[in-house]
């Protein structure tokens, strides 16, 4: 796998060797229910991928990932940060692939996701699904519940187009009583919360795999216009 091609929110699947190594790492660190859930994440037949995350400087042959178990532990999800060797990665999925997949609607969150995907498909928008909804679509495991929000990713729209889409997605969220958070992905690797772009400010917060920066809104709008 070419590590340089990875972007925020990408899903990376470890090989059986990689899972076995990470399983041993966490069994040495954790105890009780946390150790049990970690072992489940990294068991040989696990379908749970890691989410590419930002990390401090690492060697070129290591991919920083975050793993989550669908079961609650002490009232919250068990979240594990890990470093996977590039040679231990066997498959990559981008959030945009999840929006094109078929999935069972088991919660309001997924019903809203289905409606958002239909809306995007009709208009040929490049929409991606993140968070608990994305993990449930990717794995078939119950990551969403009655309290789940819906996190979405989009790219290739001007500011005006983005505002139109944002308004429609908020209407979908209202219909299914689900909060929808939309992020726009720029070609330079930064992600911007769509809601920030519509606020009366001169700057927005940009997040990439390398850092977090305060970006001039004018610059971001210019980039959006070029990508549309």
Short mmCIF file of C-alpha atoms in Angstrom, two decimals:
data_model
loop_
_atom_site.label_atom_id
_atom_site.label_comp_id
_atom_site.label_asym_id
_atom_site.label_seq_id
_atom_site.Cartn_x
_atom_site.Cartn_y
_atom_site.Cartn_z
CA UNK A 1 0.00 0.00 0.00
CA UNK A 2 1.26 3.48 -0.89
CA UNK A 3 1.12 5.42 2.36
CA UNK A 4 1.40 8.75 0.51
CA UNK A 5 -2.03 8.17 -1.06
CA UNK A 6 -3.83 7.92 2.29
CA UNK A 7 -6.19 10.68 3.39
CA UNK A 8 -8.13 11.55 6.53
CA UNK A 9 -11.05 9.22 7.26
CA UNK A 10 -9.74 6.41 5.01
CA UNK A 11 -10.38 2.87 6.25
CA UNK A 12 -7.39 0.52 6.29
CA UNK A 13 -7.75 -3.23 6.82
CA UNK A 14 -4.86 -5.06 8.54
CA UNK A 15 -3.63 -8.46 7.40
CA UNK A 16 -4.02 -11.46 9.70
CA UNK A 17 -0.38 -11.02 10.69
CA UNK A 18 -0.97 -7.36 11.48
CA UNK A 19 -4.06 -8.14 13.55
CA UNK A 20 -2.20 -10.81 15.51
CA UNK A 21 0.64 -8.42 16.31
CA UNK A 22 -1.70 -5.60 17.40
CA UNK A 23 -3.79 -8.04 19.44
CA UNK A 24 -0.73 -9.00 21.45
CA UNK A 25 0.25 -5.35 21.91
CA UNK A 26 -3.11 -4.47 23.47
CA UNK A 27 -3.42 -7.66 25.51
CA UNK A 28 -0.15 -6.62 27.14
CA UNK A 29 -1.53 -3.13 27.88
CA UNK A 30 -5.19 -3.70 28.78
CA UNK A 31 -7.12 -5.81 31.28
CA UNK A 32 -10.69 -6.94 31.88
CA UNK A 33 -13.45 -5.99 29.44
CA UNK A 34 -11.17 -3.61 27.52
CA UNK A 35 -8.74 -6.44 26.82
CA UNK A 36 -11.63 -8.66 25.70
CA UNK A 37 -12.94 -6.05 23.26
CA UNK A 38 -9.45 -5.30 21.94
CA UNK A 39 -8.94 -9.00 21.30
CA UNK A 40 -12.24 -9.03 19.39
CA UNK A 41 -11.16 -6.08 17.21
CA UNK A 42 -7.95 -7.85 16.26
CA UNK A 43 -9.11 -11.47 16.05
CA UNK A 44 -8.19 -13.27 12.84
CA UNK A 45 -11.67 -13.06 11.26
CA UNK A 46 -12.42 -9.48 12.37
CA UNK A 47 -13.96 -7.15 9.78
CA UNK A 48 -13.22 -3.96 11.73
CA UNK A 49 -10.87 -1.60 9.85
CA UNK A 50 -8.66 1.12 11.27
CA UNK A 51 -9.35 4.79 10.50
CA UNK A 52 -6.37 6.78 9.27
CA UNK A 53 -5.49 9.43 11.85
CA UNK A 54 -3.09 12.27 12.36
CA UNK A 55 -0.06 11.42 14.46
CA UNK A 56 3.33 12.70 15.52
CA UNK A 57 6.20 12.06 13.15
CA UNK A 58 6.46 8.34 12.42
CA UNK A 59 8.71 6.29 10.19
CA UNK A 60 7.72 6.09 6.54
CA UNK A 61 6.68 2.44 6.83
CA UNK A 62 4.09 2.95 9.60
CA UNK A 63 0.42 3.95 9.24
CA UNK A 64 -1.23 5.58 12.27
CA UNK A 65 -4.76 4.21 12.76
CA UNK A 66 -7.63 4.41 15.20
CA UNK A 67 -9.82 1.38 15.97
CA UNK A 68 -13.28 1.34 17.56
CA UNK A 69 -15.41 -1.52 18.90
CA UNK A 70 -19.20 -1.33 18.40
CA UNK A 71 -19.91 -2.48 21.97
CA UNK A 72 -19.94 0.09 24.75
CA UNK A 73 -17.43 -0.30 27.56
CA UNK A 74 -18.09 1.61 30.77
CA UNK A 75 -20.69 3.67 28.93
CA UNK A 76 -18.50 4.63 25.99
CA UNK A 77 -16.88 3.14 22.90
CA UNK A 78 -13.44 1.61 23.30
CA UNK A 79 -11.10 3.60 21.05
CA UNK A 80 -7.59 2.36 20.40
CA UNK A 81 -4.74 4.12 18.62
CA UNK A 82 -2.27 1.88 16.85
CA UNK A 83 0.57 1.89 14.35
CA UNK A 84 0.25 -0.56 11.49
CA UNK A 85 3.23 -1.41 9.34
CA UNK A 86 2.65 -0.59 5.67
CA UNK A 87 3.29 -4.21 4.71
CA UNK A 88 0.53 -5.32 7.10
CA UNK A 89 -2.18 -3.30 5.28
CA UNK A 90 -4.17 -5.37 2.78
CA UNK A 91 -7.13 -3.19 1.77
CA UNK A 92 -8.16 0.46 1.63
CA UNK A 93 -11.64 1.98 1.48
CA UNK A 94 -12.45 5.65 1.03
CA UNK A 95 -15.62 7.13 2.60
CA UNK A 96 -16.99 7.75 -0.89
CA UNK A 97 -17.08 4.00 -1.56
CA UNK A 98 -19.34 3.49 1.47
CA UNK A 99 -21.95 5.87 0.06
CA UNK A 100 -22.24 3.65 -3.01
CA UNK A 101 -22.67 0.44 -0.99
CA UNK A 102 -25.95 -1.26 -0.12
CA UNK A 103 -26.70 -1.42 3.57
CA UNK A 104 -29.45 -2.40 5.98
CA UNK A 105 -31.29 0.49 7.62
CA UNK A 106 -31.49 -0.32 11.32
CA UNK A 107 -31.48 3.17 12.91
CA UNK A 108 -32.59 6.70 12.13
CA UNK A 109 -28.94 7.55 11.50
CA UNK A 110 -28.72 4.98 8.71
CA UNK A 111 -32.12 6.02 7.34
CA UNK A 112 -30.78 9.56 7.05
CA UNK A 113 -27.60 8.21 5.46
CA UNK A 114 -29.66 6.31 2.90
CA UNK A 115 -31.66 9.43 2.05
CA UNK A 116 -28.48 11.50 1.78
CA UNK A 117 -26.90 8.92 -0.53
CA UNK A 118 -29.99 8.89 -2.77
CA UNK A 119 -29.95 12.68 -2.93
CA UNK A 120 -26.24 12.69 -3.82
CA UNK A 121 -26.61 9.95 -6.43
CA UNK A 122 -29.44 11.80 -8.19
CA UNK A 123 -27.24 14.89 -8.47
CA UNK A 124 -23.99 13.00 -9.11
CA UNK A 125 -22.37 14.43 -6.01
CA UNK A 126 -19.25 12.86 -4.51
CA UNK A 127 -20.52 12.11 -1.00
CA UNK A 128 -18.78 10.03 1.64
CA UNK A 129 -19.96 8.54 4.93
CA UNK A 130 -17.89 8.84 8.10
CA UNK A 131 -18.13 7.94 11.76
CA UNK A 132 -20.36 5.28 13.24
CA UNK A 133 -22.56 5.10 10.13
CA UNK A 134 -19.51 4.55 7.93
CA UNK A 135 -18.20 1.80 10.19
CA UNK A 136 -21.58 0.06 10.29
CA UNK A 137 -21.85 0.14 6.48
CA UNK A 138 -18.27 -1.12 6.14
CA UNK A 139 -18.60 -3.96 8.65
CA UNK A 140 -22.30 -4.78 9.09
CA UNK A 141 -21.77 -4.46 12.86
CA UNK A 142 -24.10 -2.32 15.06
CA UNK A 143 -22.05 0.87 15.40
CA UNK A 144 -25.07 3.21 15.24
CA UNK A 145 -27.85 3.60 17.79
CA UNK A 146 -30.77 5.90 18.54
CA UNK A 147 -28.37 8.64 19.68
CA UNK A 148 -26.04 8.55 16.66
CA UNK A 149 -25.29 11.64 14.58
CA UNK A 150 -24.47 11.37 10.88
CA UNK A 151 -21.07 12.57 9.69
CA UNK A 152 -20.65 13.13 5.95
CA UNK A 153 -17.82 14.13 3.62
CA UNK A 154 -18.13 15.88 0.26
CA UNK A 155 -15.81 17.25 -2.38
CA UNK A 156 -15.89 19.00 -5.75
CA UNK A 157 -18.37 21.80 -4.95
CA UNK A 158 -18.16 25.58 -5.04
CA UNK A 159 -19.24 27.54 -1.97
CA UNK A 160 -22.69 28.22 -3.46
CA UNK A 161 -23.18 24.57 -4.42
CA UNK A 162 -21.97 23.50 -0.99
CA UNK A 163 -24.49 25.76 0.70
CA UNK A 164 -27.34 24.30 -1.37
CA UNK A 165 -26.29 20.76 -0.53
CA UNK A 166 -25.80 21.63 3.14
CA UNK A 167 -29.32 23.06 3.33
CA UNK A 168 -30.81 19.92 1.77
CA UNK A 169 -28.85 17.64 4.09
CA UNK A 170 -30.03 19.59 7.12
CA UNK A 171 -33.61 19.07 5.92
CA UNK A 172 -32.93 15.32 5.68
CA UNK A 173 -31.51 15.37 9.19
CA UNK A 174 -34.59 17.16 10.50
CA UNK A 175 -36.86 14.61 8.83
CA UNK A 176 -35.14 11.69 10.57
CA UNK A 177 -34.33 13.61 13.78
CA UNK A 178 -30.61 13.14 13.26
CA UNK A 179 -27.91 15.80 13.50
CA UNK A 180 -25.91 15.87 10.26
CA UNK A 181 -22.37 17.22 10.19
CA UNK A 182 -20.88 17.90 6.74
CA UNK A 183 -17.18 18.28 6.01
CA UNK A 184 -15.75 19.36 2.67
CA UNK A 185 -12.48 17.77 1.58
CA UNK A 186 -10.07 20.06 -0.28
CA UNK A 187 -7.56 18.87 -2.86
CA UNK A 188 -4.72 20.02 -0.59
CA UNK A 189 -5.71 17.42 2.01
CA UNK A 190 -7.47 19.71 4.46
CA UNK A 191 -10.98 19.09 5.70
CA UNK A 192 -13.27 22.01 6.59
CA UNK A 193 -16.57 21.87 8.46
CA UNK A 194 -19.16 23.19 6.01
CA UNK A 195 -21.02 25.03 8.77
CA UNK A 196 -17.91 27.14 9.48
CA UNK A 197 -17.84 28.40 5.90
CA UNK A 198 -21.28 29.96 6.31
CA UNK A 199 -20.46 31.84 9.50
CA UNK A 200 -19.50 35.56 9.45
CA UNK A 201 -15.80 34.97 10.13
CA UNK A 202 -12.61 35.56 8.16
CA UNK A 203 -11.01 32.22 8.98
CA UNK A 204 -11.90 28.53 9.29
CA UNK A 205 -10.26 25.53 10.94
CA UNK A 206 -8.57 23.14 8.53
CA UNK A 207 -7.53 19.61 9.51
CA UNK A 208 -5.13 17.39 7.56
CA UNK A 209 -3.09 14.29 8.33
CA UNK A 210 -0.10 16.54 8.98
CA UNK A 211 -1.53 19.34 11.12
CA UNK A 212 -4.40 21.63 12.10
CA UNK A 213 -4.31 25.17 10.75
CA UNK A 214 -6.35 28.35 10.81
CA UNK A 215 -7.02 29.06 7.12
CA UNK A 216 -8.22 32.23 5.49
CA UNK A 217 -11.80 31.73 4.36
CA UNK A 218 -11.08 33.67 1.16
CA UNK A 219 -8.36 31.18 0.24
CA UNK A 220 -10.63 28.22 0.95
CA UNK A 221 -13.42 29.69 -1.18
CA UNK A 222 -10.96 30.14 -4.06
CA UNK A 223 -9.89 26.49 -3.77
CA UNK A 224 -13.53 25.37 -3.75
CA UNK A 225 -14.20 27.37 -6.93
CA UNK A 226 -11.23 25.74 -8.66
CA UNK A 227 -12.36 22.23 -7.69
CA UNK A 228 -16.03 22.64 -8.68
#
